[in-house]
mmCIF file of C-alpha atoms and ligand atoms in Angstrom:
data_model
loop_
_atom_site.group_PDB
_atom_site.id
_atom_site.type_symbol
_atom_site.label_atom_id
_atom_site.label_comp_id
_atom_site.label_asym_id
_atom_site.label_seq_id
_atom_site.Cartn_x
_atom_site.Cartn_y
_atom_site.Cartn_z
ATOM 1 C CA MET A 1 45.845 -13.638 38.555
ATOM 2 C CA SER A 2 48.134 -11.017 40.100
ATOM 3 C CA GLY A 3 51.915 -11.422 39.925
ATOM 4 C CA ARG A 4 52.164 -12.098 43.645
ATOM 5 C CA ALA A 5 49.507 -14.817 43.557
ATOM 6 C CA HIS A 6 51.233 -16.340 40.541
ATOM 7 C CA TRP A 7 54.572 -16.513 42.361
ATOM 8 C CA LEU A 8 52.943 -17.923 45.472
ATOM 9 C CA GLY A 9 51.293 -20.594 43.333
ATOM 10 C CA LEU A 10 54.610 -21.484 41.687
ATOM 11 C CA THR A 11 56.435 -21.602 45.027
ATOM 12 C CA GLY A 12 53.693 -23.782 46.494
ATOM 13 C CA PHE A 13 53.974 -26.125 43.520
ATOM 14 C CA ALA A 14 57.790 -26.341 43.755
ATOM 15 C CA LEU A 15 57.609 -26.984 47.513
ATOM 16 C CA GLY A 16 54.951 -29.630 46.902
ATOM 17 C CA VAL A 17 57.099 -31.393 44.289
ATOM 18 C CA VAL A 18 60.171 -31.342 46.546
ATOM 19 C CA SER A 19 58.054 -32.651 49.390
ATOM 20 C CA VAL A 20 56.613 -35.535 47.344
ATOM 21 C CA LEU A 21 60.070 -36.446 45.975
ATOM 22 C CA LEU A 22 61.667 -36.429 49.431
ATOM 23 C CA GLY A 23 58.702 -38.185 51.045
ATOM 24 C CA ALA A 24 58.683 -40.953 48.414
ATOM 25 C CA ALA A 25 62.469 -41.294 48.585
ATOM 26 C CA GLY A 26 62.166 -41.455 52.394
ATOM 27 C CA VAL A 27 59.650 -44.308 52.245
ATOM 28 C CA GLY A 28 61.926 -46.121 49.763
ATOM 29 C CA ALA A 29 65.003 -45.576 51.927
ATOM 30 C CA VAL A 30 63.253 -46.879 55.051
ATOM 31 C CA LEU A 31 62.108 -49.928 53.055
ATOM 32 C CA CYS A 32 65.783 -50.462 52.148
ATOM 33 C CA LEU A 33 66.639 -50.464 55.868
ATOM 34 C CA TRP A 34 63.852 -52.979 56.524
ATOM 35 C CA TYR A 35 64.657 -55.340 53.660
ATOM 36 C CA PRO A 36 68.304 -54.741 52.731
ATOM 37 C CA SER A 37 68.972 -58.139 51.163
ATOM 38 C CA LEU A 38 65.943 -57.834 48.890
ATOM 39 C CA LEU A 39 66.170 -54.185 47.991
ATOM 40 C CA THR A 40 69.757 -53.011 48.006
ATOM 41 C CA THR A 41 72.693 -53.457 45.683
ATOM 42 C CA PRO A 42 75.555 -55.555 47.123
ATOM 43 C CA ALA A 43 78.257 -53.522 45.374
ATOM 44 C CA LEU A 44 76.863 -50.326 46.897
ATOM 45 C CA ARG A 45 76.373 -51.683 50.431
ATOM 46 C CA ASP A 46 80.126 -51.858 50.940
ATOM 47 C CA VAL A 47 80.534 -48.140 50.330
ATOM 48 C CA TYR A 48 77.642 -46.915 52.461
ATOM 49 C CA ASP A 49 78.538 -45.031 55.609
ATOM 50 C CA MET A 50 75.484 -45.917 57.717
ATOM 51 C CA ARG A 51 75.769 -42.919 60.072
ATOM 52 C CA LEU A 52 75.797 -40.602 57.092
ATOM 53 C CA ILE A 53 72.940 -42.492 55.376
ATOM 54 C CA ARG A 54 70.777 -42.329 58.507
ATOM 55 C CA GLY A 55 71.536 -38.611 58.828
ATOM 56 C CA ILE A 56 70.518 -38.042 55.206
ATOM 57 C CA ILE A 57 67.275 -40.010 55.624
ATOM 58 C CA LYS A 58 66.394 -38.060 58.771
ATOM 59 C CA ALA A 59 67.146 -34.677 57.183
ATOM 60 C CA GLY A 60 65.257 -35.673 54.014
ATOM 61 C CA LEU A 61 62.162 -36.649 55.993
ATOM 62 C CA ILE A 62 62.177 -33.428 58.035
ATOM 63 C CA VAL A 63 62.690 -31.205 54.976
ATOM 64 C CA GLY A 64 60.097 -33.210 53.007
ATOM 65 C CA PHE A 65 57.544 -32.834 55.776
ATOM 66 C CA LEU A 66 58.179 -29.085 56.205
ATOM 67 C CA CYS A 67 58.004 -28.442 52.442
ATOM 68 C CA GLY A 68 54.710 -30.350 52.364
ATOM 69 C CA VAL A 69 53.263 -28.259 55.189
ATOM 70 C CA ALA A 70 54.505 -25.006 53.593
ATOM 71 C CA SER A 71 52.956 -26.018 50.262
ATOM 72 C CA LEU A 72 49.668 -26.828 52.037
ATOM 73 C CA LEU A 73 49.646 -23.375 53.629
ATOM 74 C CA ILE A 74 50.269 -21.305 50.490
ATOM 75 C CA LYS A 75 48.842 -23.382 47.625
ATOM 76 C CA ARG A 76 45.155 -23.457 46.817
ATOM 77 C CA ARG A 77 45.216 -27.049 45.599
ATOM 78 C CA LYS A 78 46.415 -29.224 48.440
ATOM 79 C CA ALA A 79 47.047 -32.631 46.817
ATOM 80 C CA LEU A 80 50.837 -32.299 46.365
ATOM 81 C CA GLY A 81 51.550 -30.937 49.824
ATOM 82 C CA LEU A 82 49.296 -33.514 51.461
ATOM 83 C CA THR A 83 50.946 -36.371 49.555
ATOM 84 C CA GLY A 84 54.458 -35.166 50.420
ATOM 85 C CA ALA A 85 53.782 -34.558 54.106
ATOM 86 C CA GLY A 86 51.850 -37.856 54.227
ATOM 87 C CA LEU A 87 54.709 -39.858 52.709
ATOM 88 C CA ALA A 88 57.227 -38.291 55.097
ATOM 89 C CA THR A 89 54.928 -39.130 58.015
ATOM 90 C CA LEU A 90 54.480 -42.697 56.764
ATOM 91 C CA ALA A 91 58.264 -43.167 56.496
ATOM 92 C CA THR A 92 58.676 -41.846 60.043
ATOM 93 C CA LEU A 93 55.954 -44.195 61.347
ATOM 94 C CA MET A 94 57.766 -47.092 59.666
ATOM 95 C CA GLY A 95 60.733 -46.375 61.909
ATOM 96 C CA GLY A 96 62.382 -43.598 59.937
ATOM 97 C CA SER A 97 66.140 -43.422 59.884
ATOM 98 C CA GLN A 98 66.502 -45.547 63.035
ATOM 99 C CA VAL A 99 65.370 -48.946 61.661
ATOM 100 C CA GLU A 100 67.856 -51.624 62.738
ATOM 101 C CA VAL A 101 69.515 -53.381 59.823
ATOM 102 C CA SER A 102 69.746 -57.116 60.447
ATOM 103 C CA THR A 103 73.270 -58.279 59.677
ATOM 104 C CA PRO A 104 74.733 -60.038 57.860
ATOM 105 C CA VAL A 105 72.862 -59.085 54.733
ATOM 106 C CA ARG A 106 72.490 -61.900 52.233
ATOM 107 C CA PRO A 107 74.267 -60.894 49.050
ATOM 108 C CA SER A 108 71.771 -62.093 46.436
ATOM 109 C CA ASP A 109 68.181 -61.895 45.181
ATOM 110 C CA HIS A 110 67.916 -58.170 45.573
ATOM 111 C CA LEU A 111 66.225 -55.414 43.675
ATOM 112 C CA GLY A 112 68.215 -52.215 43.255
ATOM 113 C CA LEU A 113 65.751 -49.961 45.085
ATOM 114 C CA ASP A 114 68.631 -47.967 46.567
ATOM 115 C CA TRP A 115 70.230 -47.670 43.120
ATOM 116 C CA PHE A 116 66.929 -46.405 41.722
ATOM 117 C CA LEU A 117 66.405 -43.870 44.518
ATOM 118 C CA ILE A 118 69.957 -42.523 44.396
ATOM 119 C CA ASN A 119 69.825 -42.096 40.624
ATOM 120 C CA LEU A 120 66.368 -40.551 40.647
ATOM 121 C CA LEU A 121 67.344 -38.033 43.331
ATOM 122 C CA ILE A 122 70.636 -37.083 41.665
ATOM 123 C CA LEU A 123 69.173 -36.806 38.163
ATOM 124 C CA ALA A 124 66.011 -34.967 39.210
ATOM 125 C CA THR A 125 68.049 -32.528 41.330
ATOM 126 C CA LEU A 126 70.316 -31.893 38.368
ATOM 127 C CA PHE A 127 67.944 -31.869 35.420
ATOM 128 C CA VAL A 128 64.677 -30.387 36.732
ATOM 129 C CA PRO A 129 66.314 -26.996 37.526
ATOM 130 C CA ILE A 130 68.447 -27.011 34.334
ATOM 131 C CA GLU A 131 65.373 -27.708 32.204
ATOM 132 C CA ALA A 132 63.344 -25.097 34.088
ATOM 133 C CA LEU A 133 66.018 -22.413 33.620
ATOM 134 C CA PHE A 134 67.163 -23.182 30.061
ATOM 135 C CA ALA A 135 64.115 -24.890 28.551
ATOM 136 C CA ARG A 136 63.878 -25.164 24.795
ATOM 137 C CA LEU A 137 60.111 -25.592 25.214
ATOM 138 C CA PRO A 138 59.343 -23.539 28.355
ATOM 139 C CA GLU A 139 55.660 -24.449 28.203
ATOM 140 C CA GLN A 140 56.469 -28.183 28.582
ATOM 141 C CA ARG A 141 55.768 -29.190 32.168
ATOM 142 C CA VAL A 142 57.847 -31.511 34.376
ATOM 143 C CA PHE A 143 54.853 -33.833 34.600
ATOM 144 C CA ARG A 144 54.084 -33.801 30.876
ATOM 145 C CA LYS A 145 52.243 -36.423 28.860
ATOM 146 C CA GLY A 146 53.730 -39.896 29.322
ATOM 147 C CA TRP A 147 55.862 -39.092 32.385
ATOM 148 C CA THR A 148 54.451 -41.958 34.441
ATOM 149 C CA THR A 149 55.362 -44.458 31.700
ATOM 150 C CA ASP A 150 58.895 -43.038 31.518
ATOM 151 C CA LEU A 151 59.279 -43.082 35.305
ATOM 152 C CA ALA A 152 58.217 -46.752 35.263
ATOM 153 C CA HIS A 153 60.906 -47.474 32.646
ATOM 154 C CA PHE A 154 63.422 -45.626 34.805
ATOM 155 C CA ALA A 155 62.336 -47.556 37.917
ATOM 156 C CA VAL A 156 62.332 -51.034 36.357
ATOM 157 C CA SER A 157 65.688 -50.654 34.603
ATOM 158 C CA HIS A 158 67.244 -49.534 37.896
ATOM 159 C CA LEU A 159 65.478 -52.134 40.064
ATOM 160 C CA LEU A 160 66.702 -54.846 37.698
ATOM 161 C CA VAL A 161 70.220 -53.397 37.554
ATOM 162 C CA GLN A 162 71.814 -56.643 38.788
ATOM 163 C CA ALA A 163 70.085 -58.701 36.094
ATOM 164 C CA THR A 164 70.784 -56.275 33.241
ATOM 165 C CA VAL A 165 74.449 -55.923 34.206
ATOM 166 C CA LEU A 166 74.745 -59.707 34.271
ATOM 167 C CA LEU A 167 73.035 -60.070 30.891
ATOM 168 C CA THR A 168 75.352 -57.366 29.544
ATOM 169 C CA LEU A 169 78.599 -58.977 30.717
ATOM 170 C CA VAL A 170 77.920 -62.700 30.369
ATOM 171 C CA PRO A 171 77.380 -63.064 26.572
ATOM 172 C CA ALA A 172 80.787 -61.491 25.815
ATOM 173 C CA ALA A 173 82.527 -63.835 28.268
ATOM 174 C CA ILE A 174 80.740 -66.908 26.891
ATOM 175 C CA PHE A 175 80.944 -66.261 23.167
ATOM 176 C CA PHE A 176 84.131 -64.212 22.818
ATOM 177 C CA ARG A 177 86.568 -65.832 25.243
ATOM 178 C CA TRP A 178 88.345 -67.296 22.191
ATOM 179 C CA ALA A 179 89.161 -63.789 20.976
ATOM 180 C CA VAL A 180 90.986 -62.738 24.132
ATOM 181 C CA SER A 181 94.739 -62.316 23.840
ATOM 182 C CA PRO A 182 96.559 -61.653 27.148
ATOM 183 C CA ALA A 183 99.409 -59.883 25.335
ATOM 184 C CA LEU A 184 97.026 -57.528 23.541
ATOM 185 C CA GLN A 185 95.018 -56.920 26.728
ATOM 186 C CA HIS A 186 98.218 -56.046 28.597
ATOM 187 C CA ALA A 187 99.225 -53.618 25.859
ATOM 188 C CA VAL A 188 95.777 -51.988 25.906
ATOM 189 C CA ALA A 189 95.427 -51.757 29.693
ATOM 190 C CA THR A 190 98.880 -50.212 30.232
ATOM 191 C CA GLN A 191 98.192 -47.209 27.986
ATOM 192 C CA PRO A 192 97.444 -43.860 29.675
ATOM 193 C CA ALA A 193 93.923 -43.812 31.172
ATOM 194 C CA TRP A 194 92.765 -40.781 29.112
ATOM 195 C CA LEU A 195 93.801 -42.540 25.885
ATOM 196 C CA GLN A 196 91.914 -45.697 26.873
ATOM 197 C CA PHE A 197 88.877 -43.544 27.675
ATOM 198 C CA MET A 198 88.983 -41.989 24.194
ATOM 199 C CA GLN A 199 89.427 -45.419 22.597
ATOM 200 C CA ILE A 200 86.446 -46.844 24.492
ATOM 201 C CA LEU A 201 84.395 -43.801 23.452
ATOM 202 C CA VAL A 202 85.158 -44.341 19.744
ATOM 203 C CA ILE A 203 84.825 -48.145 19.803
ATOM 204 C CA ALA A 204 81.651 -48.124 21.898
ATOM 205 C CA ASP A 205 80.005 -45.518 19.673
ATOM 206 C CA LEU A 206 80.905 -47.470 16.518
ATOM 207 C CA THR A 207 79.324 -50.611 18.008
ATOM 208 C CA GLN A 208 76.378 -48.648 19.343
ATOM 209 C CA TYR A 209 75.913 -47.002 15.925
ATOM 210 C CA THR A 210 75.746 -50.416 14.244
ATOM 211 C CA THR A 211 73.307 -51.908 16.752
ATOM 212 C CA HIS A 212 71.157 -48.778 16.739
ATOM 213 C CA ARG A 213 71.001 -48.738 12.940
ATOM 214 C CA LEU A 214 70.038 -52.416 12.894
ATOM 215 C CA PHE A 215 67.282 -51.686 15.416
ATOM 216 C CA HIS A 216 65.927 -49.190 12.880
ATOM 217 C CA ALA A 217 66.448 -51.293 9.756
ATOM 218 C CA VAL A 218 65.285 -54.774 10.768
ATOM 219 C CA PRO A 219 61.463 -54.743 11.115
ATOM 220 C CA TRP A 220 61.155 -57.059 14.139
ATOM 221 C CA LEU A 221 63.986 -55.234 15.943
ATOM 222 C CA TRP A 222 62.348 -51.902 15.080
ATOM 223 C CA ARG A 223 59.282 -52.942 17.071
ATOM 224 C CA PHE A 224 61.430 -53.065 20.212
ATOM 225 C CA HIS A 225 63.138 -49.754 19.432
ATOM 226 C CA GLN A 226 59.821 -48.119 18.488
ATOM 227 C CA VAL A 227 59.134 -47.901 22.213
ATOM 228 C CA HIS A 228 62.031 -45.419 22.554
ATOM 229 C CA HIS A 229 60.754 -43.410 19.605
ATOM 230 C CA SER A 230 57.187 -43.227 20.915
ATOM 231 C CA SER A 231 58.046 -40.225 23.148
ATOM 232 C CA ALA A 232 56.096 -37.194 22.053
ATOM 233 C CA CYS A 233 57.900 -35.015 24.610
ATOM 234 C CA MET A 234 61.658 -34.814 24.930
ATOM 235 C CA ASP A 235 63.261 -34.333 28.322
ATOM 236 C CA TRP A 236 65.735 -36.080 30.631
ATOM 237 C CA LEU A 237 63.163 -38.642 31.723
ATOM 238 C CA ALA A 238 62.268 -39.579 28.127
ATOM 239 C CA ALA A 239 65.776 -41.067 27.836
ATOM 240 C CA SER A 240 64.607 -43.957 30.041
ATOM 241 C CA ARG A 241 61.827 -45.047 27.680
ATOM 242 C CA LEU A 242 63.601 -48.119 26.317
ATOM 243 C CA HIS A 243 62.429 -51.701 25.961
ATOM 244 C CA LEU A 244 64.436 -54.031 28.246
ATOM 245 C CA ALA A 245 65.520 -56.060 25.205
ATOM 246 C CA ASP A 246 66.802 -52.856 23.566
ATOM 247 C CA ILE A 247 68.833 -52.007 26.674
ATOM 248 C CA VAL A 248 70.324 -55.469 27.116
ATOM 249 C CA VAL A 249 71.148 -56.157 23.450
ATOM 250 C CA THR A 250 72.695 -52.720 22.840
ATOM 251 C CA ARG A 251 74.820 -52.912 25.982
ATOM 252 C CA ALA A 252 75.812 -56.566 25.535
ATOM 253 C CA VAL A 253 77.018 -55.989 21.960
ATOM 254 C CA GLY A 254 78.767 -52.781 23.010
ATOM 255 C CA PHE A 255 80.574 -54.605 25.782
ATOM 256 C CA VAL A 256 82.101 -57.254 23.469
ATOM 257 C CA PRO A 257 85.013 -55.138 22.114
ATOM 258 C CA VAL A 258 85.624 -53.597 25.548
ATOM 259 C CA TYR A 259 85.856 -57.123 27.000
ATOM 260 C CA VAL A 260 88.042 -58.533 24.221
ATOM 261 C CA LEU A 261 90.478 -55.602 24.258
ATOM 262 C CA GLY A 262 90.676 -55.694 28.076
ATOM 263 C CA PHE A 263 90.610 -52.008 28.992
ATOM 264 C CA ALA A 264 91.621 -51.126 32.560
ATOM 265 C CA THR A 265 88.907 -50.700 35.193
ATOM 266 C CA ALA A 266 89.278 -46.948 35.822
ATOM 267 C CA PRO A 267 88.805 -45.726 32.212
ATOM 268 C CA THR A 268 85.999 -48.273 31.720
ATOM 269 C CA TYR A 269 84.123 -46.961 34.770
ATOM 270 C CA ALA A 270 84.828 -43.378 33.731
ATOM 271 C CA TYR A 271 83.271 -44.189 30.364
ATOM 272 C CA LEU A 272 80.230 -45.841 31.993
ATOM 273 C CA LEU A 273 79.678 -42.722 34.096
ATOM 274 C CA PHE A 274 80.081 -40.514 31.029
ATOM 275 C CA VAL A 275 77.737 -42.536 28.807
ATOM 276 C CA SER A 276 75.008 -42.809 31.423
ATOM 277 C CA PHE A 277 75.059 -39.028 31.808
ATOM 278 C CA GLN A 278 75.285 -38.227 28.104
ATOM 279 C CA ALA A 279 72.541 -40.674 27.128
ATOM 280 C CA ILE A 280 70.200 -38.692 29.399
ATOM 281 C CA TRP A 281 71.582 -35.254 28.560
ATOM 282 C CA ILE A 282 70.986 -35.572 24.795
ATOM 283 C CA HIS A 283 67.258 -36.029 25.462
ATOM 284 C CA ALA A 284 66.961 -33.042 27.817
ATOM 285 C CA ASN A 285 64.593 -30.157 27.111
ATOM 286 C CA VAL A 286 67.373 -27.533 26.956
ATOM 287 C CA ARG A 287 68.049 -24.898 24.330
ATOM 288 C CA PHE A 288 71.887 -24.891 24.269
ATOM 289 C CA LEU A 289 73.323 -25.179 20.750
ATOM 290 C CA PHE A 290 77.026 -25.421 21.726
ATOM 291 C CA GLY A 291 78.411 -23.583 18.684
ATOM 292 C CA PRO A 292 81.081 -25.526 16.791
ATOM 293 C CA LEU A 293 81.326 -28.089 19.623
ATOM 294 C CA ARG A 294 78.073 -29.629 18.339
ATOM 295 C CA TYR A 295 79.991 -31.087 15.388
ATOM 296 C CA VAL A 296 82.403 -32.864 17.744
ATOM 297 C CA LEU A 297 80.136 -34.280 20.429
ATOM 298 C CA ALA A 298 76.455 -35.238 20.212
ATOM 299 C CA THR A 299 74.266 -32.533 21.802
ATOM 300 C CA PRO A 300 70.573 -32.398 22.753
ATOM 301 C CA GLN A 301 69.810 -30.673 19.422
ATOM 302 C CA TYR A 302 71.614 -33.488 17.577
ATOM 303 C CA HIS A 303 69.701 -36.311 19.240
ATOM 304 C CA HIS A 304 66.394 -34.431 19.240
ATOM 305 C CA TRP A 305 66.614 -34.634 15.443
ATOM 306 C CA HIS A 306 66.913 -38.414 15.792
ATOM 307 C CA HIS A 307 63.480 -38.326 17.451
ATOM 308 C CA ALA A 308 61.966 -35.790 15.024
ATOM 309 C CA ALA A 309 58.707 -36.553 13.271
ATOM 310 C CA GLU A 310 59.937 -35.071 9.991
ATOM 311 C CA ALA A 311 60.620 -37.014 6.809
ATOM 312 C CA ALA A 312 64.082 -35.477 6.304
ATOM 313 C CA ALA A 313 65.247 -36.645 9.734
ATOM 314 C CA VAL A 314 64.142 -40.286 9.504
ATOM 315 C CA ASP A 315 66.974 -42.752 10.185
ATOM 316 C CA LYS A 316 69.509 -40.014 10.923
ATOM 317 C CA ASN A 317 71.885 -39.282 13.829
ATOM 318 C CA PHE A 318 72.392 -42.773 15.240
ATOM 319 C CA ALA A 319 75.576 -41.886 17.129
ATOM 320 C CA VAL A 320 75.353 -41.163 20.845
ATOM 321 C CA HIS A 321 78.791 -39.523 21.168
ATOM 322 C CA LEU A 322 80.419 -38.672 17.839
ATOM 323 C CA PRO A 323 78.468 -37.040 14.984
ATOM 324 C CA VAL A 324 81.461 -37.770 12.711
ATOM 325 C CA ILE A 325 80.369 -41.437 12.657
ATOM 326 C CA ASP A 326 77.000 -40.456 11.167
ATOM 327 C CA TRP A 327 78.790 -38.147 8.758
ATOM 328 C CA MET A 328 81.072 -41.032 7.625
ATOM 329 C CA PHE A 329 78.130 -43.351 6.988
ATOM 330 C CA GLY A 330 75.833 -40.775 5.396
ATOM 331 C CA THR A 331 73.281 -40.523 8.216
ATOM 332 C CA TYR A 332 74.196 -37.061 9.518
ATOM 333 C CA TYR A 333 71.446 -34.436 9.848
ATOM 334 C CA LEU A 334 71.780 -31.095 11.621
ATOM 335 C CA PRO A 335 69.960 -28.211 9.904
ATOM 336 C CA GLY A 336 71.693 -25.171 11.403
ATOM 337 C CA ASP A 337 70.101 -23.794 14.558
ATOM 338 C CA ARG A 338 66.727 -25.335 13.846
ATOM 339 C CA TRP A 339 64.942 -27.717 16.241
ATOM 340 C CA PRO A 340 62.292 -30.300 15.322
ATOM 341 C CA VAL A 341 58.694 -29.089 15.400
ATOM 342 C CA ARG A 342 57.332 -32.432 16.539
ATOM 343 C CA TYR A 343 58.669 -35.664 18.054
ATOM 344 C CA GLY A 344 57.513 -39.252 17.973
ATOM 345 C CA LEU A 345 55.989 -41.679 15.526
ATOM 346 C CA GLU A 346 53.397 -41.127 12.870
ATOM 347 C CA ASP A 347 50.059 -42.734 13.879
ATOM 348 C CA ASP A 348 51.372 -43.351 17.395
ATOM 349 C CA PRO A 349 51.320 -47.180 17.191
ATOM 350 C CA VAL A 350 52.947 -47.791 20.601
ATOM 351 C CA PRO A 351 50.543 -47.854 23.584
ATOM 352 C CA GLU A 352 51.200 -45.850 26.761
ATOM 353 C CA GLY A 353 52.010 -47.700 29.989
ATOM 354 C CA TYR A 354 55.039 -49.772 30.963
ATOM 355 C CA ALA A 355 53.519 -53.267 30.819
ATOM 356 C CA ARG A 356 51.838 -52.636 27.475
ATOM 357 C CA GLN A 357 55.100 -51.344 26.006
ATOM 358 C CA LEU A 358 56.926 -54.395 27.352
ATOM 359 C CA VAL A 359 54.631 -56.782 25.433
ATOM 360 C CA TYR A 360 54.135 -54.472 22.432
ATOM 361 C CA PRO A 361 56.915 -56.012 20.243
ATOM 362 C CA PHE A 362 55.353 -59.452 20.734
ATOM 363 C CA SER A 363 51.782 -58.358 20.131
ATOM 364 C CA ARG A 364 49.976 -58.736 16.827
ATOM 365 C CA SER A 365 48.495 -55.269 16.996
ATOM 366 C CA GLY A 366 50.158 -52.654 14.891
ATOM 367 C CA PRO A 367 51.902 -53.214 11.604
ATOM 368 C CA PHE A 368 55.196 -55.046 11.462
ATOM 369 C CA SER A 369 56.526 -52.465 9.064
ATOM 370 C CA ARG A 370 57.094 -48.811 9.818
ATOM 371 C CA SER A 371 53.942 -46.835 9.676
ATOM 372 C CA GLY A 372 53.275 -43.448 8.179
ATOM 373 C CA PRO A 373 55.431 -41.136 6.111
ATOM 374 C CA PHE A 374 58.017 -40.559 8.851
ATOM 375 C CA ARG A 375 58.832 -44.222 9.343
ATOM 376 C CA ARG A 376 59.042 -46.022 6.051
HETATM 377 ZN ZN1 LIG B 401 66.626 -44.729 17.354
HETATM 378 ZN ZN1 LIG B 402 66.757 -41.182 22.143
#
């Protein structure tokens, strides 16, 4: 294929992807306008500026449609462009940005479809170009093996955001109310915000380290966490491959010290923003090594070794933020500038597909112990 044809093909593909993303997001956004009480997040509704939202939906649908048409015109294979333009048309036929929202919106029983769409758009816009420009494995495609399973994990954990947040916060309040001391909480919450942020970072990573290590060490817990380790490809979307029980237990335990110590709202939210970004970032398919900084803060290279299918890297690098924690407990592994050759589990015991991974820990299939040389 000539260079020009190659570039045209790539441009057609990129336009097609943008078109499908915008078209699908458009359909989702219009559904949110139709069924706000079912689909949208109460905490977010208060901050929405509806004129701006409608403007964004309209612009997104127009751009999505045009990208789809452009992709159809220049790309030989038409499926992407057709899907994108079709979705944008469907969203427009459903009423587009002008759907009346019935008020008042009931505040309960909703799925976080808006939360899912916002996160997907922001993260895809951020990570797809970064991974394309600075890929560690340039041959790995955006739609690589297992991407639909990971997208389903991403979708469900965001749609169920209300339930998972509740399950994260409630256990601490029920079981650790006795540990709360108003004097201590006052002392903690009146410290400078940056200091509280650093304290949360250290405390949360110590708790997370412990839970994560238990998920590796206890056989029946390992079956839940195996789902996360079943990724054969590492990228930003692979970060979402987590069993719901893994998500809820890790977060609920991590929240206990934050609740007991009573950190102020601003540094807590700043930490939540930071951790949700870093948890994705450390999975990304990027080649940055970060020089000496990699010994201070967990990097993609650091966490990629946690997923490596190599005997030397088994049960290493549990920390999400601070490699020094692994170093203290003897689980640190970072062999210079090297990257793992292969990721995932020996024998591949975890099935593909969201539903099958959800029931996998409860199923009889597969050994209860770790299988193969890479997982004792
Ligand atoms: Zn792990
Ligand atoms: Zn991971």
